[in-house]
Amino acid sequence: MLKRARAHGATAIAIVLDLPPDLVLARNAGRPDRVVPEPAVRRQLAMLTSVTDPVLTAEGFAIVRRVRTDADLAAVRIEDGAPESRLGDP
């Protein structure tokens, strides 16, 4: 993804879903199709502590945004700003 962003002159933005564990577990339990086993979710949550803003910046992300609350998540809007001529590019 970072390589593609650089190749197209795009800004790479990391959006980190850093939500409270209770919220993550509750949402997972309420999934209608497939619930991820709780130990797997807890492992992912534990691994999230190593995903720091400086690490993501060092990887090449120009901007790091963290979503920490349910209200933040509800407010997230992602818009594709690619010009029409680039939408079909691989």
PDB file of N, CA and C in Angstrom:
ATOM      1  N   MET A   1       0.826  -1.181   0.000  1.00  0.00           N
ATOM      2  CA  MET A   1       0.000   0.000   0.000  1.00  0.00           C
ATOM      3  C   MET A   1       0.877   1.253   0.000  1.00  0.00           C
ATOM      4  N   LEU A   2       1.899   1.261   0.845  1.00  0.00           N
ATOM      5  CA  LEU A   2       2.777   2.436   0.886  1.00  0.00           C
ATOM      6  C   LEU A   2       3.494   2.622  -0.440  1.00  0.00           C
ATOM      7  N   LYS A   3       3.921   1.524  -1.031  1.00  0.00           N
ATOM      8  CA  LYS A   3       4.620   1.592  -2.318  1.00  0.00           C
ATOM      9  C   LYS A   3       3.696   2.163  -3.394  1.00  0.00           C
ATOM     10  N   ARG A   4       2.441   1.722  -3.395  1.00  0.00           N
ATOM     11  CA  ARG A   4       1.477   2.226  -4.384  1.00  0.00           C
ATOM     12  C   ARG A   4       1.192   3.708  -4.162  1.00  0.00           C
ATOM     13  N   ALA A   5       1.082   4.109  -2.907  1.00  0.00           N
ATOM     14  CA  ALA A   5       0.830   5.526  -2.614  1.00  0.00           C
ATOM     15  C   ALA A   5       1.975   6.378  -3.138  1.00  0.00           C
ATOM     16  N   ARG A   6       3.210   5.955  -2.866  1.00  0.00           N
ATOM     17  CA  ARG A   6       4.372   6.706  -3.356  1.00  0.00           C
ATOM     18  C   ARG A   6       4.387   6.757  -4.878  1.00  0.00           C
ATOM     19  N   ALA A   7       4.105   5.620  -5.517  1.00  0.00           N
ATOM     20  CA  ALA A   7       4.142   5.550  -6.980  1.00  0.00           C
ATOM     21  C   ALA A   7       3.144   6.509  -7.617  1.00  0.00           C
ATOM     22  N   HIS A   8       2.044   6.776  -6.926  1.00  0.00           N
ATOM     23  CA  HIS A   8       1.001   7.652  -7.471  1.00  0.00           C
ATOM     24  C   HIS A   8       1.032   9.051  -6.866  1.00  0.00           C
ATOM     25  N   GLY A   9       2.050   9.324  -6.062  1.00  0.00           N
ATOM     26  CA  GLY A   9       2.157  10.651  -5.460  1.00  0.00           C
ATOM     27  C   GLY A   9       1.077  10.940  -4.433  1.00  0.00           C
ATOM     28  N   ALA A  10       0.544   9.882  -3.827  1.00  0.00           N
ATOM     29  CA  ALA A  10      -0.532  10.047  -2.849  1.00  0.00           C
ATOM     30  C   ALA A  10       0.034  10.078  -1.430  1.00  0.00           C
ATOM     31  N   THR A  11      -0.680  10.711  -0.550  1.00  0.00           N
ATOM     32  CA  THR A  11      -0.312  10.750   0.860  1.00  0.00           C
ATOM     33  C   THR A  11      -0.832   9.492   1.532  1.00  0.00           C
ATOM     34  N   ALA A  12       0.059   8.770   2.213  1.00  0.00           N
ATOM     35  CA  ALA A  12      -0.343   7.559   2.933  1.00  0.00           C
ATOM     36  C   ALA A  12      -0.811   7.947   4.332  1.00  0.00           C
ATOM     37  N   ILE A  13      -2.045   7.564   4.647  1.00  0.00           N
ATOM     38  CA  ILE A  13      -2.639   7.890   5.937  1.00  0.00           C
ATOM     39  C   ILE A  13      -2.986   6.597   6.654  1.00  0.00           C
ATOM     40  N   ALA A  14      -2.512   6.457   7.896  1.00  0.00           N
ATOM     41  CA  ALA A  14      -2.845   5.291   8.716  1.00  0.00           C
ATOM     42  C   ALA A  14      -4.022   5.654   9.613  1.00  0.00           C
ATOM     43  N   ILE A  15      -5.052   4.828   9.578  1.00  0.00           N
ATOM     44  CA  ILE A  15      -6.190   4.997  10.480  1.00  0.00           C
ATOM     45  C   ILE A  15      -6.162   3.797  11.416  1.00  0.00           C
ATOM     46  N   VAL A  16      -5.867   4.060  12.682  1.00  0.00           N
ATOM     47  CA  VAL A  16      -5.709   2.998  13.669  1.00  0.00           C
ATOM     48  C   VAL A  16      -6.976   2.925  14.518  1.00  0.00           C
ATOM     49  N   LEU A  17      -7.645   1.781  14.475  1.00  0.00           N
ATOM     50  CA  LEU A  17      -8.832   1.585  15.298  1.00  0.00           C
ATOM     51  C   LEU A  17      -8.362   1.137  16.679  1.00  0.00           C
ATOM     52  N   ASP A  18      -8.186   2.101  17.558  1.00  0.00           N
ATOM     53  CA  ASP A  18      -7.632   1.898  18.893  1.00  0.00           C
ATOM     54  C   ASP A  18      -8.756   2.062  19.910  1.00  0.00           C
ATOM     55  N   LEU A  19      -9.752   1.215  19.773  1.00  0.00           N
ATOM     56  CA  LEU A  19     -10.968   1.318  20.578  1.00  0.00           C
ATOM     57  C   LEU A  19     -10.819   0.559  21.894  1.00  0.00           C
ATOM     58  N   PRO A  20     -11.620   0.904  22.906  1.00  0.00           N
ATOM     59  CA  PRO A  20     -11.557   0.199  24.184  1.00  0.00           C
ATOM     60  C   PRO A  20     -11.859  -1.295  23.998  1.00  0.00           C
ATOM     61  N   PRO A  21     -11.108  -2.158  24.684  1.00  0.00           N
ATOM     62  CA  PRO A  21     -11.321  -3.603  24.536  1.00  0.00           C
ATOM     63  C   PRO A  21     -12.764  -4.035  24.771  1.00  0.00           C
ATOM     64  N   ASP A  22     -13.439  -3.455  25.764  1.00  0.00           N
ATOM     65  CA  ASP A  22     -14.829  -3.845  26.030  1.00  0.00           C
ATOM     66  C   ASP A  22     -15.723  -3.571  24.826  1.00  0.00           C
ATOM     67  N   LEU A  23     -15.504  -2.449  24.165  1.00  0.00           N
ATOM     68  CA  LEU A  23     -16.287  -2.111  22.978  1.00  0.00           C
ATOM     69  C   LEU A  23     -15.981  -3.082  21.837  1.00  0.00           C
ATOM     70  N   VAL A  24     -14.704  -3.376  21.638  1.00  0.00           N
ATOM     71  CA  VAL A  24     -14.306  -4.300  20.570  1.00  0.00           C
ATOM     72  C   VAL A  24     -14.925  -5.676  20.806  1.00  0.00           C
ATOM     73  N   LEU A  25     -14.829  -6.174  22.034  1.00  0.00           N
ATOM     74  CA  LEU A  25     -15.368  -7.501  22.347  1.00  0.00           C
ATOM     75  C   LEU A  25     -16.889  -7.535  22.212  1.00  0.00           C
ATOM     76  N   ALA A  26     -17.562  -6.467  22.637  1.00  0.00           N
ATOM     77  CA  ALA A  26     -19.024  -6.417  22.523  1.00  0.00           C
ATOM     78  C   ALA A  26     -19.460  -6.392  21.063  1.00  0.00           C
ATOM     79  N   ARG A  27     -18.773  -5.603  20.249  1.00  0.00           N
ATOM     80  CA  ARG A  27     -19.124  -5.548  18.826  1.00  0.00           C
ATOM     81  C   ARG A  27     -18.866  -6.888  18.155  1.00  0.00           C
ATOM     82  N   ASN A  28     -17.769  -7.525  18.512  1.00  0.00           N
ATOM     83  CA  ASN A  28     -17.459  -8.828  17.942  1.00  0.00           C
ATOM     84  C   ASN A  28     -18.545  -9.842  18.314  1.00  0.00           C
ATOM     85  N   ALA A  29     -18.958  -9.846  19.579  1.00  0.00           N
ATOM     86  CA  ALA A  29     -19.982 -10.788  20.034  1.00  0.00           C
ATOM     87  C   ALA A  29     -21.310 -10.562  19.322  1.00  0.00           C
ATOM     88  N   GLY A  30     -21.566  -9.335  18.895  1.00  0.00           N
ATOM     89  CA  GLY A  30     -22.822  -9.014  18.231  1.00  0.00           C
ATOM     90  C   GLY A  30     -22.805  -9.142  16.722  1.00  0.00           C
ATOM     91  N   ARG A  31     -21.694  -9.631  16.165  1.00  0.00           N
ATOM     92  CA  ARG A  31     -21.615  -9.759  14.704  1.00  0.00           C
ATOM     93  C   ARG A  31     -22.627 -10.794  14.218  1.00  0.00           C
ATOM     94  N   PRO A  32     -23.392 -10.474  13.185  1.00  0.00           N
ATOM     95  CA  PRO A  32     -24.421 -11.402  12.721  1.00  0.00           C
ATOM     96  C   PRO A  32     -23.875 -12.594  11.928  1.00  0.00           C
ATOM     97  N   ASP A  33     -22.742 -12.435  11.267  1.00  0.00           N
ATOM     98  CA  ASP A  33     -22.260 -13.492  10.381  1.00  0.00           C
ATOM     99  C   ASP A  33     -21.239 -14.413  11.042  1.00  0.00           C
ATOM    100  N   ARG A  34     -20.150 -13.841  11.496  1.00  0.00           N
ATOM    101  CA  ARG A  34     -19.084 -14.671  12.048  1.00  0.00           C
ATOM    102  C   ARG A  34     -18.418 -13.952  13.205  1.00  0.00           C
ATOM    103  N   VAL A  35     -18.471 -14.578  14.359  1.00  0.00           N
ATOM    104  CA  VAL A  35     -17.824 -14.033  15.542  1.00  0.00           C
ATOM    105  C   VAL A  35     -16.397 -14.575  15.582  1.00  0.00           C
ATOM    106  N   VAL A  36     -15.435 -13.686  15.733  1.00  0.00           N
ATOM    107  CA  VAL A  36     -14.033 -14.084  15.855  1.00  0.00           C
ATOM    108  C   VAL A  36     -13.835 -14.605  17.278  1.00  0.00           C
ATOM    109  N   PRO A  37     -13.138 -15.734  17.446  1.00  0.00           N
ATOM    110  CA  PRO A  37     -12.926 -16.252  18.803  1.00  0.00           C
ATOM    111  C   PRO A  37     -12.285 -15.189  19.710  1.00  0.00           C
ATOM    112  N   GLU A  38     -12.802 -15.078  20.934  1.00  0.00           N
ATOM    113  CA  GLU A  38     -12.335 -14.033  21.847  1.00  0.00           C
ATOM    114  C   GLU A  38     -10.822 -14.051  22.068  1.00  0.00           C
ATOM    115  N   PRO A  39     -10.184 -15.225  22.209  1.00  0.00           N
ATOM    116  CA  PRO A  39      -8.720 -15.199  22.375  1.00  0.00           C
ATOM    117  C   PRO A  39      -7.999 -14.536  21.198  1.00  0.00           C
ATOM    118  N   ALA A  40      -8.512 -14.714  19.996  1.00  0.00           N
ATOM    119  CA  ALA A  40      -7.897 -14.082  18.817  1.00  0.00           C
ATOM    120  C   ALA A  40      -8.059 -12.565  18.883  1.00  0.00           C
ATOM    121  N   VAL A  41      -9.226 -12.111  19.301  1.00  0.00           N
ATOM    122  CA  VAL A  41      -9.464 -10.667  19.426  1.00  0.00           C
ATOM    123  C   VAL A  41      -8.541 -10.089  20.499  1.00  0.00           C
ATOM    124  N   ARG A  42      -8.413 -10.788  21.608  1.00  0.00           N
ATOM    125  CA  ARG A  42      -7.545 -10.300  22.691  1.00  0.00           C
ATOM    126  C   ARG A  42      -6.078 -10.255  22.253  1.00  0.00           C
ATOM    127  N   ARG A  43      -5.643 -11.227  21.444  1.00  0.00           N
ATOM    128  CA  ARG A  43      -4.267 -11.194  20.922  1.00  0.00           C
ATOM    129  C   ARG A  43      -4.062  -9.968  20.040  1.00  0.00           C
ATOM    130  N   GLN A  44      -5.039  -9.683  19.184  1.00  0.00           N
ATOM    131  CA  GLN A  44      -4.934  -8.508  18.315  1.00  0.00           C
ATOM    132  C   GLN A  44      -4.890  -7.220  19.138  1.00  0.00           C
ATOM    133  N   LEU A  45      -5.710  -7.153  20.161  1.00  0.00           N
ATOM    134  CA  LEU A  45      -5.713  -5.972  21.026  1.00  0.00           C
ATOM    135  C   LEU A  45      -4.363  -5.809  21.726  1.00  0.00           C
ATOM    136  N   ALA A  46      -3.767  -6.913  22.167  1.00  0.00           N
ATOM    137  CA  ALA A  46      -2.456  -6.848  22.819  1.00  0.00           C
ATOM    138  C   ALA A  46      -1.386  -6.386  21.837  1.00  0.00           C
ATOM    139  N   MET A  47      -1.467  -6.853  20.599  1.00  0.00           N
ATOM    140  CA  MET A  47      -0.486  -6.466  19.585  1.00  0.00           C
ATOM    141  C   MET A  47      -0.610  -4.986  19.229  1.00  0.00           C
ATOM    142  N   LEU A  48      -1.786  -4.424  19.403  1.00  0.00           N
ATOM    143  CA  LEU A  48      -2.013  -3.020  19.058  1.00  0.00           C
ATOM    144  C   LEU A  48      -1.120  -2.078  19.866  1.00  0.00           C
ATOM    145  N   THR A  49      -0.694  -2.504  21.036  1.00  0.00           N
ATOM    146  CA  THR A  49       0.155  -1.636  21.860  1.00  0.00           C
ATOM    147  C   THR A  49       1.495  -1.344  21.189  1.00  0.00           C
ATOM    148  N   SER A  50       1.917  -2.207  20.278  1.00  0.00           N
ATOM    149  CA  SER A  50       3.195  -1.979  19.586  1.00  0.00           C
ATOM    150  C   SER A  50       3.039  -1.100  18.345  1.00  0.00           C
ATOM    151  N   VAL A  51       1.804  -0.797  17.988  1.00  0.00           N
ATOM    152  CA  VAL A  51       1.541   0.032  16.804  1.00  0.00           C
ATOM    153  C   VAL A  51       1.488   1.492  17.252  1.00  0.00           C
ATOM    154  N   THR A  52       2.670   2.068  17.429  1.00  0.00           N
ATOM    155  CA  THR A  52       2.748   3.454  17.892  1.00  0.00           C
ATOM    156  C   THR A  52       2.825   4.403  16.700  1.00  0.00           C
ATOM    157  N   ASP A  53       2.487   5.645  16.947  1.00  0.00           N
ATOM    158  CA  ASP A  53       2.552   6.643  15.879  1.00  0.00           C
ATOM    159  C   ASP A  53       3.964   6.757  15.303  1.00  0.00           C
ATOM    160  N   PRO A  54       5.023   6.784  16.142  1.00  0.00           N
ATOM    161  CA  PRO A  54       6.373   6.852  15.565  1.00  0.00           C
ATOM    162  C   PRO A  54       6.718   5.640  14.689  1.00  0.00           C
ATOM    163  N   VAL A  55       6.229   4.470  15.060  1.00  0.00           N
ATOM    164  CA  VAL A  55       6.478   3.272  14.241  1.00  0.00           C
ATOM    165  C   VAL A  55       5.809   3.430  12.879  1.00  0.00           C
ATOM    166  N   LEU A  56       4.564   3.863  12.869  1.00  0.00           N
ATOM    167  CA  LEU A  56       3.846   4.027  11.602  1.00  0.00           C
ATOM    168  C   LEU A  56       4.472   5.124  10.749  1.00  0.00           C
ATOM    169  N   THR A  57       4.907   6.192  11.382  1.00  0.00           N
ATOM    170  CA  THR A  57       5.581   7.263  10.645  1.00  0.00           C
ATOM    171  C   THR A  57       6.881   6.747  10.039  1.00  0.00           C
ATOM    172  N   ALA A  58       7.631   5.962  10.807  1.00  0.00           N
ATOM    173  CA  ALA A  58       8.883   5.393  10.301  1.00  0.00           C
ATOM    174  C   ALA A  58       8.633   4.435   9.140  1.00  0.00           C
ATOM    175  N   GLU A  59       7.472   3.775   9.140  1.00  0.00           N
ATOM    176  CA  GLU A  59       7.129   2.869   8.039  1.00  0.00           C
ATOM    177  C   GLU A  59       6.800   3.633   6.762  1.00  0.00           C
ATOM    178  N   GLY A  60       6.469   4.914   6.893  1.00  0.00           N
ATOM    179  CA  GLY A  60       6.198   5.710   5.706  1.00  0.00           C
ATOM    180  C   GLY A  60       4.847   6.398   5.665  1.00  0.00           C
ATOM    181  N   PHE A  61       4.051   6.246   6.716  1.00  0.00           N
ATOM    182  CA  PHE A  61       2.767   6.942   6.749  1.00  0.00           C
ATOM    183  C   PHE A  61       3.008   8.411   7.073  1.00  0.00           C
ATOM    184  N   ALA A  62       2.436   9.292   6.275  1.00  0.00           N
ATOM    185  CA  ALA A  62       2.610  10.731   6.474  1.00  0.00           C
ATOM    186  C   ALA A  62       1.717  11.249   7.597  1.00  0.00           C
ATOM    187  N   ILE A  63       0.573  10.617   7.759  1.00  0.00           N
ATOM    188  CA  ILE A  63      -0.402  11.041   8.766  1.00  0.00           C
ATOM    189  C   ILE A  63      -0.886   9.800   9.499  1.00  0.00           C
ATOM    190  N   VAL A  64      -1.010   9.895  10.820  1.00  0.00           N
ATOM    191  CA  VAL A  64      -1.557   8.805  11.631  1.00  0.00           C
ATOM    192  C   VAL A  64      -2.740   9.364  12.404  1.00  0.00           C
ATOM    193  N   ARG A  65      -3.877   8.731  12.257  1.00  0.00           N
ATOM    194  CA  ARG A  65      -5.078   9.128  12.995  1.00  0.00           C
ATOM    195  C   ARG A  65      -5.560   7.919  13.784  1.00  0.00           C
ATOM    196  N   ARG A  66      -5.848   8.137  15.052  1.00  0.00           N
ATOM    197  CA  ARG A  66      -6.346   7.072  15.912  1.00  0.00           C
ATOM    198  C   ARG A  66      -7.821   7.309  16.221  1.00  0.00           C
ATOM    199  N   VAL A  67      -8.589   6.249  16.119  1.00  0.00           N
ATOM    200  CA  VAL A  67     -10.004   6.272  16.465  1.00  0.00           C
ATOM    201  C   VAL A  67     -10.092   5.582  17.823  1.00  0.00           C
ATOM    202  N   ARG A  68     -10.443   6.352  18.870  1.00  0.00           N
ATOM    203  CA  ARG A  68     -10.385   5.817  20.231  1.00  0.00           C
ATOM    204  C   ARG A  68     -11.749   5.646  20.899  1.00  0.00           C
ATOM    205  N   THR A  69     -12.795   6.213  20.313  1.00  0.00           N
ATOM    206  CA  THR A  69     -14.116   6.107  20.936  1.00  0.00           C
ATOM    207  C   THR A  69     -15.146   5.718  19.886  1.00  0.00           C
ATOM    208  N   ASP A  70     -16.278   5.258  20.375  1.00  0.00           N
ATOM    209  CA  ASP A  70     -17.381   4.911  19.480  1.00  0.00           C
ATOM    210  C   ASP A  70     -17.842   6.145  18.706  1.00  0.00           C
ATOM    211  N   ALA A  71     -17.848   7.303  19.370  1.00  0.00           N
ATOM    212  CA  ALA A  71     -18.251   8.547  18.697  1.00  0.00           C
ATOM    213  C   ALA A  71     -17.258   8.910  17.598  1.00  0.00           C
ATOM    214  N   ASP A  72     -15.954   8.730  17.880  1.00  0.00           N
ATOM    215  CA  ASP A  72     -14.939   8.981  16.846  1.00  0.00           C
ATOM    216  C   ASP A  72     -15.177   8.077  15.642  1.00  0.00           C
ATOM    217  N   LEU A  73     -15.473   6.806  15.928  1.00  0.00           N
ATOM    218  CA  LEU A  73     -15.692   5.842  14.850  1.00  0.00           C
ATOM    219  C   LEU A  73     -16.900   6.236  14.006  1.00  0.00           C
ATOM    220  N   ALA A  74     -17.961   6.671  14.663  1.00  0.00           N
ATOM    221  CA  ALA A  74     -19.164   7.078  13.935  1.00  0.00           C
ATOM    222  C   ALA A  74     -18.908   8.305  13.068  1.00  0.00           C
ATOM    223  N   ALA A  75     -17.934   9.116  13.457  1.00  0.00           N
ATOM    224  CA  ALA A  75     -17.647  10.351  12.724  1.00  0.00           C
ATOM    225  C   ALA A  75     -16.665  10.163  11.569  1.00  0.00           C
ATOM    226  N   VAL A  76     -16.050   8.987  11.468  1.00  0.00           N
ATOM    227  CA  VAL A  76     -15.049   8.764  10.418  1.00  0.00           C
ATOM    228  C   VAL A  76     -15.705   8.795   9.045  1.00  0.00           C
ATOM    229  N   ARG A  77     -15.105   9.557   8.159  1.00  0.00           N
ATOM    230  CA  ARG A  77     -15.540   9.619   6.761  1.00  0.00           C
ATOM    231  C   ARG A  77     -14.294   9.503   5.902  1.00  0.00           C
ATOM    232  N   ILE A  78     -14.309   8.578   4.987  1.00  0.00           N
ATOM    233  CA  ILE A  78     -13.168   8.396   4.091  1.00  0.00           C
ATOM    234  C   ILE A  78     -13.638   8.699   2.683  1.00  0.00           C
ATOM    235  N   GLU A  79     -12.951   9.605   2.048  1.00  0.00           N
ATOM    236  CA  GLU A  79     -13.289   9.982   0.682  1.00  0.00           C
ATOM    237  C   GLU A  79     -12.103   9.705  -0.212  1.00  0.00           C
ATOM    238  N   ASP A  80     -12.360   9.119  -1.351  1.00  0.00           N
ATOM    239  CA  ASP A  80     -11.308   8.860  -2.330  1.00  0.00           C
ATOM    240  C   ASP A  80     -11.114  10.134  -3.127  1.00  0.00           C
ATOM    241  N   GLY A  81      -9.954  10.720  -2.987  1.00  0.00           N
ATOM    242  CA  GLY A  81      -9.675  11.959  -3.699  1.00  0.00           C
ATOM    243  C   GLY A  81      -8.924  11.743  -4.994  1.00  0.00           C
ATOM    244  N   ALA A  82      -8.876  10.484  -5.475  1.00  0.00           N
ATOM    245  CA  ALA A  82      -8.142  10.195  -6.707  1.00  0.00           C
ATOM    246  C   ALA A  82      -8.864  10.796  -7.901  1.00  0.00           C
ATOM    247  N   PRO A  83      -8.119  11.397  -8.803  1.00  0.00           N
ATOM    248  CA  PRO A  83      -8.734  11.894 -10.032  1.00  0.00           C
ATOM    249  C   PRO A  83      -9.363  10.736 -10.807  1.00  0.00           C
ATOM    250  N   GLU A  84     -10.408  11.024 -11.522  1.00  0.00           N
ATOM    251  CA  GLU A  84     -11.110   9.992 -12.296  1.00  0.00           C
ATOM    252  C   GLU A  84     -10.173   9.177 -13.176  1.00  0.00           C
ATOM    253  N   SER A  85      -9.160   9.808 -13.734  1.00  0.00           N
ATOM    254  CA  SER A  85      -8.267   9.105 -14.649  1.00  0.00           C
ATOM    255  C   SER A  85      -7.429   8.047 -13.943  1.00  0.00           C
ATOM    256  N   ARG A  86      -7.324   8.107 -12.605  1.00  0.00           N
ATOM    257  CA  ARG A  86      -6.499   7.146 -11.882  1.00  0.00           C
ATOM    258  C   ARG A  86      -7.307   6.065 -11.195  1.00  0.00           C
ATOM    259  N   LEU A  87      -8.624   6.143 -11.215  1.00  0.00           N
ATOM    260  CA  LEU A  87      -9.435   5.196 -10.471  1.00  0.00           C
ATOM    261  C   LEU A  87      -9.256   3.766 -10.938  1.00  0.00           C
ATOM    262  N   GLY A  88      -8.988   3.540 -12.192  1.00  0.00           N
ATOM    263  CA  GLY A  88      -8.844   2.180 -12.691  1.00  0.00           C
ATOM    264  C   GLY A  88      -7.431   1.657 -12.657  1.00  0.00           C
ATOM    265  N   ASP A  89      -6.469   2.487 -12.248  1.00  0.00           N
ATOM    266  CA  ASP A  89      -5.074   2.040 -12.224  1.00  0.00           C
ATOM    267  C   ASP A  89      -4.868   0.974 -11.163  1.00  0.00           C
ATOM    268  N   PRO A  90      -4.053  -0.034 -11.469  1.00  0.00           N
ATOM    269  CA  PRO A  90      -3.765  -1.069 -10.460  1.00  0.00           C
ATOM    270  C   PRO A  90      -2.851  -0.544  -9.383  1.00  0.00           C
TER     271      PRO A  90
END
